[in-house]
XYZ file of C-alpha atoms in Angstrom:
667
model
C 232.484 174.578 72.797
C 234.621 171.923 71.112
C 237.211 174.525 70.094
C 237.406 175.782 73.682
C 238.050 172.276 75.045
C 240.713 171.624 72.390
C 242.395 174.959 73.201
C 242.455 174.093 76.919
C 243.998 170.674 76.219
C 246.637 172.275 73.972
C 247.548 174.788 76.660
C 247.756 172.033 79.267
C 250.035 170.008 76.999
C 252.337 172.990 76.513
C 252.655 173.441 80.281
C 250.524 176.533 80.578
C 248.511 177.043 83.713
C 245.278 178.851 82.942
C 243.097 179.927 85.828
C 239.543 181.201 85.601
C 239.223 184.828 84.618
C 238.242 187.075 87.438
C 235.421 189.516 86.952
C 235.927 193.215 87.553
C 233.932 193.037 90.778
C 235.944 190.080 92.066
C 239.195 191.908 91.331
C 237.913 194.964 93.156
C 236.970 192.879 96.171
C 240.429 191.299 96.250
C 242.092 194.711 96.145
C 239.793 196.012 98.845
C 240.580 192.981 100.989
C 244.325 193.516 100.590
C 243.987 197.205 101.448
C 241.941 196.350 104.535
C 244.498 193.826 105.732
C 247.288 196.369 105.233
C 245.387 198.984 107.248
C 244.726 196.476 110.038
C 248.414 195.598 110.221
C 249.380 199.264 110.387
C 246.754 199.863 113.066
C 248.179 197.076 115.192
C 251.768 198.220 114.630
C 251.049 201.829 115.690
C 248.414 201.027 118.307
C 250.097 203.071 121.033
C 250.320 206.217 118.929
C 246.714 205.838 117.773
C 245.317 205.149 121.257
C 243.361 208.477 121.498
C 241.726 207.775 118.140
C 240.758 204.269 119.238
C 239.376 205.623 122.531
C 237.212 208.194 120.709
C 235.893 205.583 118.273
C 235.142 203.177 121.124
C 233.362 205.872 123.135
C 231.216 206.846 120.138
C 230.306 203.244 119.417
C 229.426 202.570 123.050
C 227.295 205.726 123.137
C 225.386 204.540 120.068
C 224.693 201.166 121.680
C 223.474 202.798 124.901
C 221.230 205.234 122.979
C 219.561 202.322 121.178
C 218.924 200.337 124.388
C 216.240 200.871 127.043
C 218.382 201.400 130.127
C 221.041 203.448 128.367
C 221.323 206.291 130.868
C 221.571 204.072 134.026
C 224.142 201.895 132.252
C 226.143 204.986 131.314
C 226.094 206.102 134.955
C 227.334 202.693 136.109
C 230.115 202.703 133.502
C 231.129 206.221 134.513
C 231.336 205.172 138.149
C 233.443 202.149 137.132
C 235.772 204.430 135.174
C 236.163 206.746 138.155
C 236.988 203.765 140.392
C 239.570 202.500 137.877
C 241.195 205.931 137.763
C 241.375 206.094 141.557
C 242.972 202.621 141.681
C 245.560 203.592 139.037
C 246.528 206.778 140.873
C 246.882 204.845 144.112
C 249.129 202.283 142.437
C 251.345 205.029 141.054
C 251.648 206.589 144.497
C 252.544 203.199 146.024
C 255.381 202.850 143.498
C 256.591 206.367 144.344
C 255.534 207.619 140.927
C 252.741 209.928 142.018
C 251.232 211.985 139.204
C 252.182 215.632 138.983
C 249.382 218.209 139.361
C 249.341 218.780 135.602
C 249.032 215.066 134.836
C 246.407 214.640 137.582
C 244.357 217.473 136.070
C 244.554 215.802 132.646
C 243.378 212.480 134.096
C 240.406 214.076 135.867
C 239.389 216.256 132.900
C 239.510 213.454 130.326
C 237.750 210.926 132.587
C 235.062 213.417 133.656
C 234.594 214.581 130.069
C 234.247 210.978 128.884
C 231.592 210.282 131.557
C 229.606 213.396 130.644
C 229.904 212.680 126.931
C 228.807 209.064 127.368
C 225.742 210.119 129.386
C 224.810 212.693 126.701
C 225.161 210.109 123.964
C 222.989 207.653 125.881
C 220.239 210.274 126.192
C 220.143 211.893 122.725
C 222.416 209.722 120.533
C 226.027 210.121 119.295
C 225.111 211.897 116.022
C 222.638 214.459 117.361
C 224.072 218.002 117.528
C 225.968 219.187 119.483
C 227.350 215.722 120.408
C 229.733 215.387 117.363
C 231.289 218.774 118.187
C 231.688 217.842 121.855
C 233.260 214.520 120.822
C 235.804 216.346 118.641
C 236.693 218.682 121.495
C 237.171 215.739 123.855
C 239.409 213.999 121.292
C 241.608 217.082 120.946
C 241.808 217.491 124.722
C 242.926 213.875 125.100
C 245.184 213.514 122.038
C 247.108 216.792 122.326
C 248.764 216.203 125.729
C 249.053 212.442 125.026
C 251.035 212.903 121.837
C 253.069 215.780 123.251
C 254.328 213.687 126.164
C 255.300 210.854 123.766
C 257.032 212.989 121.168
C 260.566 212.077 120.082
C 262.843 214.455 121.969
C 266.289 215.313 120.623
C 269.064 214.342 123.006
C 271.226 217.327 123.854
C 274.918 216.432 123.545
C 276.815 216.293 126.803
C 279.766 218.554 127.380
C 283.188 217.190 128.295
C 282.758 217.737 132.030
C 279.260 216.244 131.921
C 280.566 213.116 130.153
C 283.174 212.571 132.845
C 280.582 213.236 135.565
C 278.174 210.688 134.084
C 281.012 208.162 133.972
C 281.963 208.807 137.589
C 278.378 208.507 138.854
C 276.962 205.718 136.698
C 279.971 203.631 135.693
C 282.899 204.184 138.079
C 281.075 204.318 141.441
C 281.201 201.354 143.790
C 278.742 198.652 142.766
C 278.608 199.946 139.165
C 280.008 198.407 135.979
C 283.670 199.503 136.293
C 284.286 200.726 139.859
C 287.375 202.868 140.286
C 287.833 203.587 136.565
C 288.500 207.104 135.228
C 287.458 208.724 131.953
C 290.399 210.682 130.505
C 291.370 212.476 127.287
C 287.757 213.192 126.339
C 287.457 214.837 122.924
C 284.956 215.205 120.108
C 285.352 213.208 116.916
C 286.602 215.163 113.926
C 283.548 214.260 111.827
C 281.181 215.460 114.552
C 279.494 212.049 114.922
C 280.300 211.697 118.639
C 283.213 211.672 121.042
C 286.013 209.441 122.248
C 288.012 208.987 125.423
C 290.472 206.740 127.194
C 289.244 204.557 130.055
C 291.861 204.228 132.796
C 291.245 201.045 134.794
C 292.494 200.329 138.317
C 295.594 198.194 137.857
C 295.154 194.683 139.177
C 291.405 195.057 139.685
C 289.966 195.423 136.191
C 291.093 194.415 132.700
C 290.404 195.661 129.189
C 288.299 192.535 128.591
C 285.987 193.528 131.449
C 285.692 197.050 130.029
C 284.719 195.623 126.622
C 282.095 193.459 128.283
C 280.561 196.515 129.974
C 279.540 198.134 126.660
C 275.823 197.586 127.267
C 275.910 199.307 130.684
C 277.931 202.199 129.253
C 275.313 202.614 126.514
C 272.619 202.689 129.187
C 274.537 205.297 131.205
C 274.823 207.653 128.219
C 271.309 206.868 126.925
C 272.408 205.677 123.481
C 271.841 202.370 121.632
C 274.320 199.568 122.198
C 275.470 199.808 118.569
C 276.610 203.392 119.269
C 279.172 202.381 121.929
C 282.527 200.858 120.995
C 285.053 199.789 123.652
C 288.336 198.338 122.359
C 291.800 197.471 123.522
C 294.470 200.126 123.178
C 296.892 199.749 120.235
C 299.684 198.766 122.635
C 297.523 195.977 124.112
C 297.702 197.357 127.676
C 295.228 195.680 130.024
C 294.817 198.690 132.345
C 293.469 200.968 129.587
C 290.710 200.802 126.980
C 289.534 203.048 124.158
C 285.931 204.291 124.302
C 283.974 205.785 121.392
C 280.362 206.969 121.739
C 278.439 207.923 118.609
C 275.617 210.421 118.973
C 274.945 210.214 115.217
C 275.335 206.746 113.688
C 277.253 207.039 110.392
C 276.413 203.430 109.524
C 272.861 204.471 108.704
C 274.237 205.708 105.382
C 274.694 203.025 102.709
C 278.327 202.640 101.616
C 278.526 201.437 97.980
C 280.948 198.743 96.853
C 283.542 200.675 94.826
C 284.647 197.822 92.576
C 287.006 194.834 92.459
C 289.981 197.064 93.268
C 289.119 196.483 96.940
C 291.297 193.344 96.713
C 295.035 193.707 97.196
C 296.391 190.783 95.167
C 299.760 191.023 96.920
C 298.442 190.505 100.447
C 295.154 188.704 99.618
C 293.188 191.202 101.752
C 290.068 193.066 100.578
C 287.712 195.626 102.102
C 284.175 194.352 102.668
C 282.691 197.065 104.899
C 283.234 200.080 107.139
C 283.224 200.646 110.877
C 281.371 203.538 112.447
C 284.559 205.610 112.603
C 285.035 205.215 108.840
C 287.934 202.737 108.940
C 287.648 199.777 106.524
C 286.620 196.263 107.524
C 289.258 193.926 106.116
C 288.727 190.376 104.863
C 291.434 187.870 103.941
C 291.175 185.618 100.888
C 294.638 184.099 101.360
C 297.898 184.580 103.205
C 300.953 184.614 100.948
C 303.154 181.579 101.470
C 300.583 179.931 103.750
C 297.433 179.417 101.717
C 293.760 180.420 101.525
C 291.593 181.210 104.528
C 288.186 179.596 105.119
C 284.983 181.527 105.926
C 281.972 181.245 108.210
C 279.182 183.723 107.451
C 275.868 183.770 109.318
C 272.900 186.049 109.866
C 269.124 186.094 109.901
C 266.840 186.605 106.935
C 267.210 190.118 105.478
C 270.435 190.675 107.421
C 272.486 191.202 104.228
C 274.169 187.816 103.642
C 273.265 187.630 99.939
C 274.544 191.146 99.223
C 277.799 190.329 100.993
C 278.155 187.154 98.905
C 277.480 189.162 95.746
C 280.358 191.500 96.637
C 282.713 188.612 97.474
C 281.872 186.714 94.265
C 282.257 189.904 92.215
C 285.686 190.419 93.754
C 286.636 186.840 92.882
C 285.252 187.116 89.339
C 287.514 190.081 88.569
C 290.599 188.729 90.370
C 293.257 187.158 88.177
C 294.143 184.522 90.781
C 290.750 183.141 91.923
C 288.376 180.574 90.373
C 284.907 180.350 91.966
C 282.553 177.414 92.486
C 279.137 177.865 94.118
C 276.668 175.463 95.740
C 273.140 176.847 96.123
C 270.799 174.013 97.166
C 267.796 176.307 96.761
C 267.893 175.812 93.009
C 269.873 178.990 92.399
C 267.318 181.257 94.063
C 269.721 182.486 96.757
C 272.319 183.696 94.227
C 270.415 183.943 90.936
C 272.819 186.408 89.274
C 275.700 183.928 89.396
C 274.118 180.817 87.867
C 275.972 181.202 84.545
C 279.017 183.213 85.552
C 281.127 181.040 87.852
C 283.243 178.021 87.058
C 280.655 175.568 88.459
C 277.230 176.404 89.864
C 275.621 173.477 91.696
C 271.915 174.161 92.222
C 271.053 171.003 94.188
C 272.505 168.860 96.944
C 273.284 166.081 94.445
C 275.173 168.415 92.162
C 276.909 169.867 95.195
C 278.214 166.437 96.153
C 279.681 165.991 92.679
C 281.331 169.402 93.030
C 282.835 168.569 96.432
C 284.140 165.212 95.216
C 285.775 166.922 92.250
C 287.347 169.455 94.622
C 288.819 166.640 96.737
C 290.273 165.011 93.610
C 291.839 168.350 92.614
C 293.188 168.703 96.139
C 295.004 165.353 96.044
C 296.219 165.928 92.505
C 297.668 169.314 93.453
C 299.142 167.856 96.624
C 301.021 165.252 94.586
C 302.395 167.919 92.231
C 303.321 170.417 94.951
C 305.060 167.800 97.088
C 307.296 166.557 94.230
C 308.238 169.777 92.438
C 311.829 170.957 92.705
C 312.520 174.663 93.153
C 315.335 177.002 94.137
C 315.051 179.306 97.141
C 316.496 182.804 97.553
C 319.795 181.342 98.762
C 320.229 179.271 95.612
C 319.453 176.002 97.373
C 317.532 173.376 95.409
C 314.571 172.149 97.392
C 311.722 169.734 96.772
C 308.074 170.356 97.676
C 306.096 173.421 98.706
C 304.879 173.573 102.294
C 302.351 176.335 101.660
C 300.427 177.862 98.772
C 300.251 181.251 97.100
C 297.742 181.810 94.261
C 299.544 181.565 90.934
C 302.077 179.020 92.210
C 302.866 176.660 89.269
C 299.964 178.275 87.406
C 297.425 177.167 90.028
C 294.674 179.681 90.874
C 292.945 179.704 94.232
C 289.751 177.600 94.109
C 287.063 179.273 96.248
C 283.991 177.141 97.065
C 280.924 179.006 98.370
C 278.185 176.890 99.988
C 275.071 178.978 100.564
C 272.323 177.549 102.802
C 275.059 175.227 104.063
C 272.725 173.500 106.531
C 270.811 171.941 103.612
C 273.992 170.536 102.041
C 275.540 169.354 105.301
C 272.541 167.187 106.149
C 274.256 164.697 103.857
C 276.993 162.785 105.736
C 279.085 162.444 102.570
C 279.061 166.222 102.129
C 280.237 166.619 105.741
C 283.128 164.204 105.171
C 284.177 165.942 101.978
C 284.014 169.415 103.556
C 286.047 168.174 106.519
C 288.689 166.876 104.119
C 288.875 170.204 102.304
C 288.852 172.130 105.573
C 291.797 170.155 106.939
C 293.969 169.836 103.825
C 292.731 172.408 101.301
C 294.854 175.281 102.618
C 298.122 173.777 101.357
C 296.579 173.031 97.955
C 294.861 176.342 97.265
C 291.244 175.374 98.028
C 289.057 177.325 100.448
C 285.557 176.836 101.874
C 282.977 179.538 102.504
C 280.050 178.232 104.577
C 276.975 180.467 104.762
C 274.109 179.659 107.117
C 271.534 181.493 109.211
C 272.614 179.867 112.470
C 276.240 178.781 113.084
C 275.136 176.080 115.510
C 276.706 172.631 115.383
C 273.616 170.872 113.994
C 273.547 173.377 111.100
C 277.135 172.398 110.220
C 276.606 168.669 109.987
C 277.265 168.122 113.734
C 280.965 168.310 112.894
C 283.211 169.927 115.496
C 286.131 169.522 113.086
C 284.422 171.410 110.273
C 283.239 174.248 112.478
C 286.702 174.618 114.027
C 288.314 174.797 110.574
C 286.037 177.489 109.134
C 285.855 179.464 112.409
C 289.657 179.741 112.378
C 289.431 182.025 109.329
C 287.104 184.914 108.525
C 284.011 184.927 110.759
C 281.229 187.364 109.891
C 278.008 187.468 111.909
C 275.312 189.854 110.720
C 272.142 190.666 112.670
C 270.699 187.595 114.408
C 267.694 186.893 116.610
C 269.410 184.630 119.162
C 272.175 185.553 121.601
C 273.916 182.208 121.172
C 274.751 182.904 117.508
C 277.510 185.401 118.219
C 278.893 183.374 121.120
C 279.142 180.182 119.060
C 280.514 181.782 115.884
C 283.210 183.902 117.566
C 284.075 181.241 120.168
C 284.203 183.985 122.841
C 286.976 185.825 120.949
C 285.328 189.078 122.025
C 281.967 189.909 123.624
C 279.592 191.218 120.966
C 275.819 191.157 120.703
C 274.581 190.697 117.105
C 271.110 189.809 118.421
C 270.778 193.334 119.862
C 271.353 195.098 116.552
C 268.246 196.980 115.357
C 266.156 195.588 112.513
C 265.271 199.032 111.193
C 266.622 202.535 111.536
C 264.462 205.273 112.991
C 263.271 206.303 109.524
C 262.090 202.770 108.754
C 264.967 201.852 106.420
C 266.610 198.435 106.701
C 269.771 197.836 108.721
C 270.849 195.138 106.272
C 274.614 194.651 106.455
C 275.066 195.512 110.141
C 277.152 192.994 112.035
C 280.544 192.057 113.427
C 283.644 190.690 111.699
C 286.576 188.659 112.973
C 289.528 188.330 110.625
C 292.334 190.731 109.759
C 290.056 193.322 111.380
C 289.291 191.936 114.833
C 287.440 194.833 116.433
C 284.437 194.409 118.761
C 282.816 197.263 116.872
C 279.664 197.245 114.772
C 280.388 197.388 111.045
C 278.272 197.571 107.908
C 279.120 195.707 104.742
C 279.552 197.483 101.431
C 276.485 197.469 99.196
C 276.706 196.035 95.674
C 273.792 197.589 93.783
C 273.948 195.601 90.515
C 275.436 192.109 90.994
C 274.488 190.974 87.468
C 276.586 193.720 85.893
C 279.696 192.532 87.698
C 278.850 188.866 87.130
C 278.579 189.357 83.346
C 281.682 191.580 83.071
C 285.224 190.367 83.508
C 286.693 187.000 82.588
C 286.548 183.975 84.859
C 289.996 182.688 85.776
C 290.312 179.110 84.519
C 291.754 176.153 86.397
C 295.007 174.613 85.282
C 294.584 171.713 82.859
C 295.724 169.090 85.374
C 292.988 170.253 87.789
C 290.382 170.093 85.012
C 291.491 166.542 84.295
C 291.298 165.625 87.976
C 287.819 167.146 88.273
C 286.751 164.878 85.453
C 283.512 164.475 83.564
C 281.227 165.932 86.305
C 282.981 169.297 85.968
C 282.984 169.253 82.181
C 279.285 168.409 81.876
C 277.596 170.317 84.707
C 275.824 172.738 82.374
C 274.399 169.871 80.328
C 273.060 168.170 83.457
C 271.452 171.439 84.536
C 269.755 171.839 81.159
C 268.368 168.316 81.482
C 267.008 169.079 84.948
C 265.403 172.247 83.650
C 263.543 170.176 81.051
C 261.800 168.262 83.833
C 258.330 169.323 85.068
C 258.417 171.896 87.858
C 256.275 169.695 90.093
C 258.834 166.860 90.140
C 259.359 165.113 93.520
C 261.600 166.976 95.915
C 265.051 165.539 96.543
C 265.353 163.427 99.688
C 268.236 161.314 100.947
C 267.769 157.595 101.286
C 268.727 155.822 104.499
C 271.717 154.014 103.011
C 272.926 151.081 100.978
C 274.049 147.630 102.031
C 277.490 148.954 102.977
C 276.033 151.317 105.507
C 276.984 154.417 103.542
C 274.419 157.058 102.625
C 273.346 157.285 98.989
C 271.992 160.010 96.772
C 268.273 160.251 95.899
C 267.095 158.140 93.003
C 265.061 160.811 91.209
C 265.315 161.411 87.455
C 267.480 164.451 88.058
C 269.782 162.508 90.351
C 270.343 159.348 88.320
C 273.657 160.410 86.845
C 274.869 161.887 90.105
C 273.921 158.740 91.989
C 275.633 156.537 89.424
C 278.799 158.599 89.683
C 279.096 159.435 93.365
C 276.138 158.045 95.254
C 277.814 155.348 97.319
C 280.787 154.953 99.577
C 282.089 152.324 97.164
C 282.148 154.784 94.270
C 283.843 157.404 96.435
C 286.638 154.925 97.249
C 287.013 153.998 93.581
C 287.274 157.660 92.605
C 289.888 158.146 95.309
C 292.003 155.245 94.017
C 291.709 156.475 90.424
C 292.920 159.875 91.586
C 296.131 158.265 92.908
C 297.150 157.513 89.281
C 298.085 153.861 89.854
C 299.752 154.256 93.246
C 299.161 151.678 95.985
C 296.874 152.565 98.895
C 296.278 150.950 102.274
C 292.805 150.308 103.679
C 293.485 152.450 106.725
C 294.844 155.327 104.621
C 291.758 155.221 102.389
C 289.458 155.223 105.421
C 291.296 158.217 106.893
C 291.356 160.090 103.584
C 287.603 159.738 103.090
C 286.855 159.843 106.845
C 284.759 156.657 106.743
C 284.735 153.730 109.191
C 287.493 151.183 108.575
C 284.991 148.311 108.305
C 282.956 150.238 105.707
C 286.074 150.898 103.610
C 287.153 147.248 103.868
C 283.736 145.937 102.769
C 283.558 148.383 99.853
C 287.061 147.434 98.680
C 286.167 143.732 98.827
C 283.137 144.312 96.596
C 285.217 146.404 94.184
C 287.726 143.540 94.002
C 284.922 141.060 93.246
C 283.777 143.362 90.421
C 287.332 143.563 89.040
C 287.636 147.321 89.574
C 290.556 147.075 92.047
C 293.282 144.554 92.778
C 294.405 143.365 96.195
C 298.206 143.539 96.002
C 298.806 142.323 99.555
C 296.932 142.217 102.792
C 295.273 145.618 103.212
C 296.979 147.027 100.083
C 295.001 147.956 96.959
C 295.513 149.420 93.515
C 292.974 150.378 90.873
C 292.677 148.161 87.791
C 294.103 149.687 84.607
C 290.783 149.218 82.834
C 288.921 151.361 85.384
C 291.685 153.973 85.328
C 291.755 154.090 81.524
C 287.964 154.314 81.371
C 287.979 157.321 83.675
C 290.693 158.991 81.571
C 288.724 158.301 78.381
C 285.603 159.876 79.889
C 287.575 162.940 80.938
C 289.235 163.290 77.540
C 285.960 162.936 75.653
C 284.295 165.487 77.949
C 287.127 167.957 77.413
């Protein structure tokens, strides 16, 4: 007994969780319970298909109850009369709605109802298990189930011929009062791959536009009895408003999974990569950067199991094997959203606190690069010496593109400091080679920190919306660029397989057509292969100690007990600025970047001894002027900054040298 207690204490000390051993019978009961629950769920899911089986079981059970009771036969007669009355009422209702039953259906109703009444009376008299009642019950079940299932079978849709397609259009789409009155379906032809057909929609000039034709996709799908995802209406290549291109798919090619072929999908000259395919087989293009202009931001959204994580895996794999891109990732879910990338990107922040350090470092790199790019002399193609670069191309002056992915962005952007930092990067990062990729389930304003500025910046780049459950998601994300309906995309294909990856994309490919993203089967393989492009040394110096020591901080957090308190933001400090949580894991982060005062000090240090005005600092950090003024006054009292003149500040050499020493020692 003593040894057992000592062993339990030892296991508890080592962090082991030992539960009581289950007996064989208890394990069997648990398995039986799980199997029962699974069967119940399946029974509820397929209740319509199993209706005859349920009716037979209910009739048998009712017959057993009546046989065991005294007045079983009279009760059976009353129930039979009630069933006959219900049938008469149903037939009358159908006739009133001009849906009178055909003679064959009427015969089926009468035979099954009469058979049920006779069978119930027999059961009440002699019992449900007395021969020949079981045989009669089986015959009744077959008589009911056969016609029932036959009428509800899945019927193949016969393809329409060319003349029939035009006739359907004329009657159901082009007639007066229909979706596109006066329009004509022309140049109807089958697709080469046999997946459907295409045509040109000629619209009455001055009455209808191509935009109205695109908006009528749902009614066209209804007219041809196909799902909405199988109808694509687009503008003509010449942009004419009196014509539109129509494609109707009778077989959806997107049901097949299209594998990610490898990092060669990225064209490092144009900065464009393929991320998916449209139903007609053409590639879905995605832009990382525009040469001479700079990187492009992202907004990616979609419900759970819509394929966001697989898309991010493909994008990060493309970046990992690109010679011009360095990746940072923020995953506030502790790395669970993107587990294969925790050790294979330049910086992986697995908490909101660590994410704030990452964003602050990115802002410091942005200003450092801006100073270099604005002062550098260069010679153009005409031999003229010029100073400063207006745009950015990856590789310029040895600077790679810094791509920052923020998964579960709503959790990070609850922090006001994170919102301010992301706004700064969104507005100025393009010219300095820094891009943002925000990933969230709902692209609504409150999920993006209630920042109109931030949403406008990321929505101006690549916008990808996978399957959603709310109609407003597509409208908000695409800002009415084209009418699409991601909430109407199916959750499963007809064979029960997932539709993960279905959605719409707005970027270099701006088609109102359903696409499916490429599928990366083994993200870890691509994460572990290849060599991560490193930042230039000046950017590493600007990022400072937080960048150099992020792995050590993560190891320290991993040494903490799993049941440590969850991170939560405090209300704010005496300056009115929000602060980071004071948990053991957040002590260093809070000491480094937890207050508005520290953010201002870091900003001044990043200016390398240059003067700064109070208003300029407030604008740069997007904080209230009064907050910046109060924080600067306290920094001056502490000797960290010097007030050169009214509203003009410079960092003390001691603070600047200390920051450089920390960076040098970390490197």
